[in-house]
Amino acid sequence: MNRPIVAIVGRPNVGKSTLFNALAGERISIVKDYPGVTRDRIYADVTWLNTQFTMIDTGGIEPDSKDLMLSHMREQAQIAIDTADVIVFLVDVRQGLVDADSKVADLLRRSGKPIVLAVNKVDNFEKLMPDVYEFYNLGIGEPFPISASGKLGFGDLLDEVVKHFKSGNTEESVDERPKIAIVGKPNVGKSSIVNKLVGENRVIVSNIAGTTRDAIDTPIRRNKKEYVLIDTAGLRRKSKIKEELERFSIIRTVTAVERADVVVLVIDATEGVTEQDAKIAGIAHERGKGIVIAVNKWDLVEKNNKTVKEFTSDIREVLSFMPYAEILFISAETGQRMHKLFEIIEVVIENQNLRISTGVLNEIMMEAVALQQPPSDKGKRLKLYYITQVSVKPPTFVIFVNNKELMHFSYTRYIENKIREAFGFAGTSLKFIIRERKENA
C-alpha cells in the first residue's frame, strides 16, 4: 500500500519546520548511515494511529520583497497541489490573517485537494480562541489551533488529516499492474527512455483516474503483460533559485518513488555518478523499492576493455548502500540494450515478491551461525532462535534473538549476505526486523 503524501504550506516564519520536526520526531534523519546521501529535511515518515504517511515540508527559501514572497508562496502552493493527497495550510495566530494567506487559500481551494487549516503559535487555547476564529474568513473550513513548539493540538489536527486518506486511496489500490518510475537528475535522458519504451503509444498519455499527481502515467504492454510507467521527466519547473529547483525535484521524486514498485534511476554516462544521483537512490532504497540503475548515453563514452568495469566500480562506491542494485548500460538514442531493460525489470519484480519457506530460511541461518559465531558483549553471547519471512515488496524477515542490543548491524548484514547467496534477490533491498524473545519462552 502506498503511503499518502501530506504537504505543509505556509508563509515564512509561521513555523512550518518546527511543525515538521515535531511531527516527524526521531524518524527525521534520512538514510543516516550512507555517506553522500542528503540530510535535507524535506520529507519524513509519520505514523498516527496505525496510519503511515509521508510528510513534505515545502518551506525553505525566504524571499525579501512582498512581490517575491507572493510568487514564492504560489510556487510552494503549486508544489503541494501537484504532489500531495492532503495539504496542511499553516498560518500564524500572532500575525493574524494577512493578504498573502487569502491569496494562497484561493489557490489551494481551486485545487480541489483536501486542505486542513492549522493555526500555529496558539500557546493558550482559552485566551487566543477568538483570534483563531478569524481564520474562518479564509473560507477553507475549520481552523485547528496548535502550538508546534509546545506540541499542543496535534491530536485533533492529525485526526483531521488522516480522515481525508480513506477516500482517496481506493482507486489506486485496485490497480495490480507493476508500476515503474523513471527518475534521475534533469537532462539525463529520462524522456527519451520513456519514449523509447512506450514507442508509438505515446499519444495515449492519459491521466489515469485516481492519480491526481503531476507525474504522467502511461500504460504499456510488454510480452503480454501490462505495466504503468510513471514519468517524472516532462516537468520543468521554472525557478531562478537553484535550491528551490532541487527541493522541488526531490519532492517530485519522493512522490513518484512512493507509488512505484520498481525505480529505474537514470545516470548520465558522460557525467558519471554524482551526489545528486546518490540522493535520489537513497530515497528509493529507504522506501524498499526494486532498483535498476540505467547508465544512459553509453554511446557517447569512449571505451576500452576496462570502461564498463571502472564505471561499475564507481557506481558501487558512490551508491555503496545498495550493492544489490542491478546496473545496465544503455543508449536511448541508439536503442542499445533497451530491450534488456524490461527483462531486468521483470526479474526485479519477481525478486521483490519472492517468498522463502521458513524451514529453508532457518537452515540458512543455522549454517551461517555455525560458520561465524554471533558477537558477544561482557560475557553475554547473542543467540539467534528463529527466522521467518513476514512480507514482500520488499522481502521482510523477522529474526528472534535473546538480546536485541547484541545484534549488531554488521551481523544482520552477514545473515542478509547468506540469504542473498542462496536466493540472489537481485535488484531489491531486504528488510530485517529484530525481535527479542526470552530464553525460556
mmCIF file with all atom_site columns, C-alpha atoms in Angstrom, residues 88-93 97 115-120 122 125 128-147 153 156-158 160:
data_model
loop_
_atom_site.group_PDB
_atom_site.id
_atom_site.type_symbol
_atom_site.label_atom_id
_atom_site.label_alt_id
_atom_site.label_comp_id
_atom_site.label_asym_id
_atom_site.label_entity_id
_atom_site.label_seq_id
_atom_site.pdbx_PDB_ins_code
_atom_site.Cartn_x
_atom_site.Cartn_y
_atom_site.Cartn_z
_atom_site.occupancy
_atom_site.B_iso_or_equiv
_atom_site.pdbx_formal_charge
_atom_site.auth_seq_id
_atom_site.auth_comp_id
_atom_site.auth_asym_id
_atom_site.auth_atom_id
_atom_site.pdbx_PDB_model_num
ATOM 1  C CA . VAL A 1 88  ? -1.832  21.332 5.754  1.00 0.00 ? 88  VAL A CA 1
ATOM 2  C CA . PHE A 1 89  ? -2.063  25.111 5.396  1.00 0.00 ? 89  PHE A CA 1
ATOM 3  C CA . LEU A 1 90  ? -0.230  26.717 8.308  1.00 0.00 ? 90  LEU A CA 1
ATOM 4  C CA . VAL A 1 91  ? -0.967  30.275 9.474  1.00 0.00 ? 91  VAL A CA 1
ATOM 5  C CA . ASP A 1 92  ? 0.215   32.321 12.446 1.00 0.00 ? 92  ASP A CA 1
ATOM 6  C CA . VAL A 1 93  ? -2.227  33.487 15.148 1.00 0.00 ? 93  VAL A CA 1
ATOM 7  C CA . LEU A 1 97  ? -4.934  36.966 8.856  1.00 0.00 ? 97  LEU A CA 1
ATOM 8  C CA . ILE A 1 115 ? -6.996  21.219 2.948  1.00 0.00 ? 115 ILE A CA 1
ATOM 9  C CA . VAL A 1 116 ? -6.580  21.220 6.712  1.00 0.00 ? 116 VAL A CA 1
ATOM 10 C CA . LEU A 1 117 ? -6.118  24.700 8.178  1.00 0.00 ? 117 LEU A CA 1
ATOM 11 C CA . ALA A 1 118 ? -3.736  24.808 11.165 1.00 0.00 ? 118 ALA A CA 1
ATOM 12 C CA . VAL A 1 119 ? -3.348  27.999 13.205 1.00 0.00 ? 119 VAL A CA 1
ATOM 13 C CA . ASN A 1 120 ? 0.069   27.938 14.854 1.00 0.00 ? 120 ASN A CA 1
ATOM 14 C CA . VAL A 1 122 ? -1.631  29.180 19.993 1.00 0.00 ? 122 VAL A CA 1
ATOM 15 C CA . PHE A 1 125 ? -6.164  27.982 23.851 1.00 0.00 ? 125 PHE A CA 1
ATOM 16 C CA . LEU A 1 128 ? -6.411  33.030 21.850 1.00 0.00 ? 128 LEU A CA 1
ATOM 17 C CA . MET A 1 129 ? -9.511  31.245 20.502 1.00 0.00 ? 129 MET A CA 1
ATOM 18 C CA . PRO A 1 130 ? -11.217 34.477 19.309 1.00 0.00 ? 130 PRO A CA 1
ATOM 19 C CA . ASP A 1 131 ? -8.092  35.185 17.204 1.00 0.00 ? 131 ASP A CA 1
ATOM 20 C CA . VAL A 1 132 ? -8.207  31.625 15.824 1.00 0.00 ? 132 VAL A CA 1
ATOM 21 C CA . TYR A 1 133 ? -11.824 32.087 14.690 1.00 0.00 ? 133 TYR A CA 1
ATOM 22 C CA . GLU A 1 134 ? -10.747 34.985 12.489 1.00 0.00 ? 134 GLU A CA 1
ATOM 23 C CA . PHE A 1 135 ? -9.262  32.411 10.093 1.00 0.00 ? 135 PHE A CA 1
ATOM 24 C CA . TYR A 1 136 ? -12.746 31.101 9.270  1.00 0.00 ? 136 TYR A CA 1
ATOM 25 C CA . ASN A 1 137 ? -12.720 34.083 6.890  1.00 0.00 ? 137 ASN A CA 1
ATOM 26 C CA . LEU A 1 138 ? -10.333 32.208 4.604  1.00 0.00 ? 138 LEU A CA 1
ATOM 27 C CA . GLY A 1 139 ? -13.302 30.074 3.593  1.00 0.00 ? 139 GLY A CA 1
ATOM 28 C CA . ILE A 1 140 ? -11.493 26.744 3.794  1.00 0.00 ? 140 ILE A CA 1
ATOM 29 C CA . GLY A 1 141 ? -13.243 25.299 6.788  1.00 0.00 ? 141 GLY A CA 1
ATOM 30 C CA . GLU A 1 142 ? -12.490 24.903 10.462 1.00 0.00 ? 142 GLU A CA 1
ATOM 31 C CA . PRO A 1 143 ? -9.179  26.290 11.775 1.00 0.00 ? 143 PRO A CA 1
ATOM 32 C CA . PHE A 1 144 ? -7.332  23.867 14.092 1.00 0.00 ? 144 PHE A CA 1
ATOM 33 C CA . PRO A 1 145 ? -5.394  25.659 16.856 1.00 0.00 ? 145 PRO A CA 1
ATOM 34 C CA . ILE A 1 146 ? -1.922  24.208 17.511 1.00 0.00 ? 146 ILE A CA 1
ATOM 35 C CA . SER A 1 147 ? 1.391   25.108 19.057 1.00 0.00 ? 147 SER A CA 1
ATOM 36 C CA . GLY A 1 153 ? -3.300  20.363 19.489 1.00 0.00 ? 153 GLY A CA 1
ATOM 37 C CA . ASP A 1 156 ? -7.127  16.880 16.568 1.00 0.00 ? 156 ASP A CA 1
ATOM 38 C CA . LEU A 1 157 ? -5.052  18.118 13.636 1.00 0.00 ? 157 LEU A CA 1
ATOM 39 C CA . LEU A 1 158 ? -3.763  14.646 12.702 1.00 0.00 ? 158 LEU A CA 1
ATOM 40 C CA . GLU A 1 160 ? -8.490  15.512 10.594 1.00 0.00 ? 160 GLU A CA 1
#
